[in-house]
Amino acid sequence: MSKLPAAEIRALREILAHPHGTGAGCRCATETELTPHKSGKPHASEATHDENQTRHGRPAHPPMQPVDIDEIANTWAPRFELLADLTRLKLLSYMHIYPGSCVQDLANAAGITQTAASQALRVLRDEGWVSADRDGRLMRYTLKDTAAHQMLHFIGHIHV
């Protein structure tokens, strides 16, 4: 199994955990600023600014809203479970690049049998990630889940 680079893992964690939905360019308090120092003394950032300013003099974000960790985990764990399957990830990737592909094209691209592709597509369709439209005798599959689409962009997929 390949390992994601540390920078990508940090970026994904920031996106998933950030109170505003995305951490890109945000000046919220860092974990260091939120964690009390062992000595009990405030961090330098706490001692140099008031609660309405960051240490760089920019206005601070409003106080963080309570986050329901269970809700987030229950929402995202099944998504990562679907993406964790190599066959489904390959099929999603190919559909992202070539929307409206038939089962045979998807199977060939993923290097699997048509039966295996159909089974994986059924799971993705049941979860609402893809849609299937009849084109004569063929079924054409398209990625329809917005979050899955964004995640594919995050891991480096682009449109052709």
Short mmCIF file of C-alpha atoms in Angstrom, two decimals:
data_model
loop_
_atom_site.label_atom_id
_atom_site.label_comp_id
_atom_site.label_asym_id
_atom_site.label_seq_id
_atom_site.Cartn_x
_atom_site.Cartn_y
_atom_site.Cartn_z
CA MET A 1 0.00 0.00 0.00
CA SER A 2 1.39 3.43 -0.92
CA LYS A 3 1.71 6.14 1.69
CA LEU A 4 0.50 9.71 1.20
CA PRO A 5 3.13 12.42 1.59
CA ALA A 6 3.03 14.12 4.99
CA ALA A 7 2.09 17.48 3.44
CA GLU A 8 -1.01 15.97 1.79
CA ILE A 9 -2.04 14.28 5.03
CA ARG A 10 -1.71 17.58 6.92
CA ALA A 11 -3.70 19.42 4.25
CA LEU A 12 -6.47 16.81 4.28
CA ARG A 13 -6.66 16.89 8.08
CA GLU A 14 -6.88 20.68 7.97
CA ILE A 15 -9.71 20.61 5.42
CA LEU A 16 -11.69 17.98 7.32
CA ALA A 17 -11.23 19.46 10.79
CA HIS A 18 -11.35 23.19 10.16
CA PRO A 19 -14.37 24.98 11.67
CA HIS A 20 -14.92 27.10 8.54
CA GLY A 21 -14.94 24.15 6.14
CA THR A 22 -11.51 24.91 4.70
CA GLY A 23 -8.26 25.86 6.30
CA ALA A 24 -6.67 27.38 3.23
CA GLY A 25 -5.10 30.68 4.18
CA CYS A 26 -6.88 30.80 7.53
CA ARG A 27 -5.30 32.54 10.51
CA CYS A 28 -7.14 30.61 13.23
CA ALA A 29 -5.19 29.70 16.35
CA THR A 30 -2.82 26.81 15.85
CA GLU A 31 -2.74 23.72 18.03
CA THR A 32 0.35 25.15 19.79
CA GLU A 33 -1.54 28.32 20.62
CA LEU A 34 -4.47 26.33 22.02
CA THR A 35 -2.37 23.91 24.09
CA PRO A 36 -1.21 25.20 27.50
CA HIS A 37 2.55 25.13 28.01
CA LYS A 38 3.97 22.59 30.50
CA SER A 39 5.29 25.38 32.69
CA GLY A 40 1.83 26.90 33.06
CA LYS A 41 3.05 30.16 31.51
CA PRO A 42 1.16 31.43 28.47
CA HIS A 43 2.61 30.90 25.01
CA ALA A 44 4.29 33.92 23.49
CA SER A 45 1.30 34.35 21.18
CA GLU A 46 -1.05 34.53 24.18
CA ALA A 47 1.07 37.14 25.91
CA THR A 48 1.44 39.46 22.91
CA HIS A 49 -2.12 40.02 21.71
CA ASP A 50 -5.62 40.48 22.98
CA GLU A 51 -8.43 38.06 22.20
CA ASN A 52 -9.64 40.13 19.22
CA GLN A 53 -6.33 39.97 17.33
CA THR A 54 -4.00 37.22 16.13
CA ARG A 55 -0.30 37.49 16.91
CA HIS A 56 0.17 39.03 13.45
CA GLY A 57 -2.21 41.90 14.22
CA ARG A 58 -5.00 40.61 11.98
CA PRO A 59 -8.55 40.33 13.33
CA ALA A 60 -9.16 36.92 14.90
CA HIS A 61 -11.98 34.63 13.79
CA PRO A 62 -15.08 34.46 15.96
CA PRO A 63 -14.98 31.82 18.70
CA MET A 64 -15.12 28.27 17.37
CA GLN A 65 -18.54 26.68 17.33
CA PRO A 66 -18.92 23.33 19.08
CA VAL A 67 -18.15 20.49 16.69
CA ASP A 68 -20.00 17.19 16.84
CA ILE A 69 -17.08 14.81 16.30
CA ASP A 70 -19.40 11.79 16.22
CA GLU A 71 -21.44 13.32 13.41
CA ILE A 72 -18.33 14.14 11.40
CA ALA A 73 -16.90 10.65 11.94
CA ASN A 74 -20.20 8.98 11.07
CA THR A 75 -20.45 11.05 7.88
CA TRP A 76 -16.88 10.62 6.66
CA ALA A 77 -15.95 7.08 7.75
CA PRO A 78 -18.26 5.45 5.16
CA ARG A 79 -16.92 7.79 2.47
CA PHE A 80 -13.33 6.81 3.21
CA GLU A 81 -14.41 3.16 3.33
CA LEU A 82 -15.74 3.47 -0.24
CA LEU A 83 -12.58 5.23 -1.40
CA ALA A 84 -10.34 2.69 0.34
CA ASP A 85 -11.29 -0.04 -2.15
CA LEU A 86 -8.78 0.03 -5.00
CA THR A 87 -11.32 -1.10 -7.62
CA ARG A 88 -13.87 1.55 -6.65
CA LEU A 89 -11.21 4.26 -6.53
CA LYS A 90 -10.01 3.33 -10.03
CA LEU A 91 -13.57 3.35 -11.36
CA LEU A 92 -14.33 6.71 -9.72
CA SER A 93 -11.10 8.16 -11.10
CA TYR A 94 -11.88 7.01 -14.63
CA MET A 95 -15.49 8.29 -14.40
CA HIS A 96 -14.17 11.62 -13.17
CA ILE A 97 -11.89 12.00 -16.17
CA TYR A 98 -14.27 10.40 -18.71
CA PRO A 99 -17.88 10.90 -17.59
CA GLY A 100 -20.51 8.78 -19.32
CA SER A 101 -18.28 5.70 -19.70
CA CYS A 102 -19.85 2.26 -20.13
CA VAL A 103 -19.08 -0.74 -17.90
CA GLN A 104 -16.76 -2.33 -20.47
CA ASP A 105 -14.66 0.84 -20.78
CA LEU A 106 -14.49 1.21 -17.00
CA ALA A 107 -13.52 -2.46 -16.55
CA ASN A 108 -10.78 -2.20 -19.19
CA ALA A 109 -9.42 1.01 -17.65
CA ALA A 110 -9.34 -0.54 -14.16
CA GLY A 111 -7.88 -3.82 -15.42
CA ILE A 112 -10.74 -5.90 -13.99
CA THR A 113 -13.53 -8.08 -15.34
CA GLN A 114 -16.83 -6.60 -16.40
CA THR A 115 -18.52 -8.54 -13.57
CA ALA A 116 -16.19 -7.03 -10.94
CA ALA A 117 -16.76 -3.56 -12.38
CA SER A 118 -20.55 -4.05 -12.31
CA GLN A 119 -20.44 -5.15 -8.67
CA ALA A 120 -18.32 -2.15 -7.64
CA LEU A 121 -20.53 0.22 -9.64
CA ARG A 122 -23.63 -1.20 -7.96
CA VAL A 123 -22.17 -0.32 -4.54
CA LEU A 124 -21.29 3.20 -5.72
CA ARG A 125 -24.74 3.65 -7.27
CA ASP A 126 -26.49 2.40 -4.09
CA GLU A 127 -24.49 4.95 -2.06
CA GLY A 128 -25.50 7.73 -4.45
CA TRP A 129 -21.98 8.41 -5.71
CA VAL A 130 -22.65 7.59 -9.37
CA SER A 131 -25.62 7.68 -11.69
CA ALA A 132 -26.37 5.26 -14.51
CA ASP A 133 -28.16 6.29 -17.70
CA ARG A 134 -29.28 3.90 -20.41
CA ASP A 135 -27.88 4.52 -23.90
CA GLY A 136 -29.44 1.84 -26.10
CA ARG A 137 -28.07 -1.44 -24.74
CA LEU A 138 -25.34 0.28 -22.72
CA MET A 139 -25.42 1.82 -19.26
CA ARG A 140 -23.35 5.01 -19.02
CA TYR A 141 -21.95 5.90 -15.59
CA THR A 142 -21.27 9.39 -14.28
CA LEU A 143 -19.87 10.62 -10.97
CA LYS A 144 -22.62 12.58 -9.22
CA ASP A 145 -21.51 12.99 -5.58
CA THR A 146 -20.02 16.46 -5.04
CA ALA A 147 -17.88 15.49 -2.03
CA ALA A 148 -16.40 12.52 -3.93
CA HIS A 149 -15.70 14.83 -6.87
CA GLN A 150 -13.88 17.30 -4.61
CA MET A 151 -11.88 14.51 -2.97
CA LEU A 152 -10.76 13.26 -6.39
CA HIS A 153 -9.55 16.78 -7.18
CA PHE A 154 -7.74 16.89 -3.85
CA ILE A 155 -5.80 13.70 -4.60
CA GLY A 156 -4.72 15.10 -7.95
CA HIS A 157 -7.31 14.20 -10.58
CA ILE A 158 -8.10 16.80 -13.20
CA HIS A 159 -10.64 17.04 -15.99
CA VAL A 160 -9.51 16.28 -19.53
#
